[in-house]
């Protein structure tokens, strides 16, 4: 099956004053894949995401999202993407239901707020304020809000940073469900096990350049083909499996 490009980035450059944070990167994201941007802190991942999200001006290069050109039709792009807000974007006096209704109003989209909360295991928190949520609940809510405008693509910037193993695995499942409903997911992460589990393809970004781009499996095979010998993999489970097995999969956040 031919894969259709939904994001096309060409020769993207971003300068902050004299400093070039993104040094001419090019990549495509295919429709309905989970695409990862991996790289150490300061590599330029968030800058790249925010440019595609229309939130930050680029210096040069071109970006197309679902055929819309970033320079000419940024509003058309905004309509079809879902973006996580910084937590400061959640008005402190509103509860989760009210926040969803507020965003739905801003997007002019009818949304069943209770259903959305239910899909993200947040029905018990419907009348809670954002700041009263646990870390995992905050992340789940912020991913839920990216779906309010029924986007074709969602962007998740380090969605599982700081979560315990249960909450992290729960979020992986939710991201897979979002994707199974036809949404393309672009994600940044520092966790390689997460990228290996979730991403169809990933770009490894370092100092503003893409230094590798392929499926996790192919990237690993390429490394091994070069004669690399990693740790001996003698066991079929790791310490996280032990932890989850002993403490259970249920979320521990209340
Ligand atoms: P990453 O998301 O990979 O950690 P960023 O895109 O946040 O990387 O940052 C890339 C580089 O650009 C870093 O060196 C960072 O310090 C710098 N940078 C990011 N935002 C700004 C800004 N607004 N002004 C100046 N430098 C910035």
Coordinates of C-alpha atoms in Angstrom, one line a residue, residues 3-197:
X3 CA 1.9 5.6 2.0
X4 CA 0.6 9.2 1.7
X5 CA 2.7 12.0 3.0
X6 CA 0.8 14.2 5.5
X7 CA 3.7 16.4 6.6
X8 CA 6.6 17.4 4.3
X9 CA 9.5 19.4 5.7
X10 CA 12.2 20.6 3.4
X11 CA 15.5 22.3 4.3
X12 CA 14.0 23.7 7.5
X13 CA 16.3 26.3 9.2
X14 CA 15.7 28.1 12.5
X15 CA 18.0 30.8 13.8
X16 CA 17.7 32.4 17.2
X17 CA 19.9 35.4 16.7
X18 CA 23.4 34.1 15.8
X19 CA 22.6 30.6 16.9
X20 CA 21.2 28.1 14.4
X21 CA 19.1 25.7 16.3
X22 CA 17.7 23.8 13.2
X23 CA 20.2 23.4 10.4
X24 CA 18.3 22.5 7.2
X25 CA 16.3 19.4 8.1
X26 CA 14.1 17.5 5.7
X27 CA 11.7 14.7 6.5
X28 CA 8.2 13.4 5.7
X29 CA 5.5 12.0 8.0
X30 CA 3.1 9.5 6.5
X31 CA -0.6 9.5 7.1
X32 CA -1.6 7.5 10.2
X33 CA 1.9 6.6 11.4
X34 CA 3.4 7.4 14.8
X35 CA 6.5 9.4 13.9
X36 CA 9.1 10.2 16.6
X37 CA 11.6 13.0 16.9
X38 CA 14.3 11.7 19.2
X39 CA 17.4 13.5 20.4
X40 CA 19.2 14.9 23.4
X41 CA 18.2 18.1 25.0
X42 CA 18.7 21.1 22.8
X43 CA 18.7 19.1 19.6
X44 CA 16.0 21.2 18.1
X45 CA 13.0 18.9 18.5
X46 CA 10.6 21.3 20.1
X47 CA 11.6 24.1 17.8
X48 CA 10.8 21.9 14.8
X49 CA 7.5 20.8 16.3
X50 CA 6.4 24.3 17.1
X51 CA 7.3 25.6 13.6
X52 CA 5.1 22.8 12.1
X53 CA 2.4 23.7 14.6
X54 CA 2.5 27.3 13.3
X55 CA 3.5 28.5 16.8
X56 CA 7.0 29.7 15.9
X57 CA 8.3 31.4 12.8
X58 CA 10.9 29.6 10.7
X59 CA 14.0 31.2 9.2
X60 CA 13.8 29.4 5.9
X61 CA 12.8 26.2 4.2
X62 CA 9.3 24.9 3.5
X63 CA 6.7 23.0 5.5
X64 CA 3.5 21.5 4.1
X65 CA 0.8 19.9 6.3
X66 CA -1.9 17.9 4.5
X67 CA -1.0 19.8 1.4
X68 CA -1.3 23.2 3.0
X69 CA 1.7 25.5 2.8
X70 CA 2.8 26.8 6.2
X71 CA 3.5 30.3 4.7
X72 CA 0.3 30.7 2.8
X73 CA -2.3 28.7 4.7
X74 CA -1.3 28.6 8.4
X75 CA -5.0 28.8 9.4
X76 CA -5.9 25.8 7.4
X77 CA -3.1 23.9 9.2
X78 CA -4.3 25.0 12.6
X79 CA -7.7 23.6 11.9
X80 CA -6.5 20.1 11.2
X81 CA -3.9 19.7 13.9
X82 CA -4.2 19.0 17.6
X83 CA -1.6 20.7 19.9
X84 CA -1.0 20.2 23.6
X85 CA -1.3 23.3 25.7
X86 CA 1.3 24.3 28.3
X87 CA -0.4 23.7 31.7
X88 CA -0.6 27.5 32.1
X89 CA -3.2 27.4 29.4
X90 CA -5.8 25.7 31.6
X91 CA -7.8 28.4 33.4
X92 CA -7.4 27.6 37.1
X93 CA -11.1 28.4 38.0
X94 CA -12.5 25.9 35.5
X95 CA -13.0 22.1 36.0
X96 CA -12.2 19.5 33.3
X97 CA -15.7 19.5 31.8
X98 CA -15.8 23.3 31.6
X99 CA -12.3 23.4 30.1
X100 CA -13.3 21.0 27.3
X101 CA -16.5 23.0 26.7
X102 CA -14.5 26.2 26.5
X103 CA -12.0 24.7 24.0
X104 CA -14.9 23.2 22.0
X105 CA -16.4 26.7 21.8
X106 CA -13.1 28.2 20.7
X107 CA -12.8 25.6 18.0
X108 CA -16.5 25.8 17.2
X109 CA -16.8 22.0 17.4
X110 CA -19.5 20.1 19.2
X111 CA -17.9 17.7 21.7
X112 CA -19.3 15.3 24.2
X113 CA -17.0 16.3 27.1
X114 CA -18.0 13.4 29.3
X115 CA -17.3 10.8 26.6
X116 CA -13.9 12.3 25.9
X117 CA -13.0 12.2 29.6
X118 CA -14.2 8.6 29.8
X119 CA -12.0 7.6 26.8
X120 CA -9.0 8.9 28.8
X121 CA -10.0 7.3 32.2
X122 CA -10.8 10.7 33.6
X123 CA -14.6 10.4 34.2
X124 CA -14.1 10.5 37.9
X125 CA -12.3 13.8 37.6
X126 CA -14.9 15.6 35.5
X127 CA -15.5 18.2 38.1
X128 CA -11.9 18.5 39.4
X129 CA -9.6 21.4 38.5
X130 CA -6.5 20.7 36.4
X131 CA -4.1 21.5 39.2
X132 CA -5.6 18.9 41.4
X133 CA -4.7 16.1 39.0
X134 CA -1.8 13.7 39.3
X135 CA 1.0 13.8 36.7
X136 CA -0.5 11.0 34.6
X137 CA -4.0 12.5 34.7
X138 CA -2.6 15.9 33.6
X139 CA -0.9 14.2 30.6
X140 CA -4.0 12.3 29.8
X141 CA -6.1 15.4 29.9
X142 CA -3.7 17.3 27.8
X143 CA -3.8 14.6 25.2
X144 CA -7.6 14.4 25.4
X145 CA -7.7 18.2 24.6
X146 CA -5.7 17.8 21.5
X147 CA -8.5 15.7 20.1
X148 CA -11.3 18.3 20.6
X149 CA -11.1 19.7 17.1
X150 CA -11.0 16.2 15.6
X151 CA -7.6 16.7 14.1
X152 CA -5.9 14.7 11.4
X153 CA -2.5 15.0 13.3
X154 CA -1.6 15.4 16.9
X155 CA 1.7 16.6 18.3
X156 CA 2.9 15.3 21.6
X157 CA 6.0 16.9 23.1
X158 CA 7.5 14.5 25.7
X159 CA 4.1 13.2 26.8
X160 CA 5.4 10.7 29.4
X161 CA 8.3 12.6 31.0
X162 CA 8.1 12.2 34.8
X163 CA 5.4 9.5 34.9
X164 CA 5.6 6.2 36.8
X165 CA 5.7 2.9 34.8
X166 CA 2.0 2.3 35.2
X167 CA 1.0 5.7 34.0
X168 CA 3.5 5.6 31.2
X169 CA 2.3 2.2 29.8
X170 CA -1.3 3.4 30.2
X171 CA -0.4 6.5 28.0
X172 CA 1.2 4.3 25.4
X173 CA -2.0 2.3 25.1
X174 CA -4.0 5.6 24.8
X175 CA -1.7 6.9 22.1
X176 CA -2.1 3.6 20.2
X177 CA -5.9 3.9 20.5
X178 CA -5.8 7.5 19.1
X179 CA -3.7 6.2 16.2
X180 CA -6.0 3.3 15.6
X181 CA -8.8 5.8 15.0
X182 CA -6.9 7.2 12.1
X183 CA -5.0 10.1 13.6
X184 CA -1.3 10.6 12.7
X185 CA 0.8 11.1 15.8
X186 CA 4.1 13.1 16.0
X187 CA 5.9 12.6 19.3
X188 CA 9.1 13.7 20.9
X189 CA 10.7 11.6 23.6
X190 CA 13.9 10.9 25.4
X191 CA 12.9 7.3 26.1
X192 CA 14.2 4.9 23.6
X193 CA 12.0 2.0 24.9
X194 CA 9.0 4.3 24.3
X195 CA 10.1 5.1 20.8
X196 CA 10.7 1.5 20.0
X197 CA 7.3 0.5 21.3

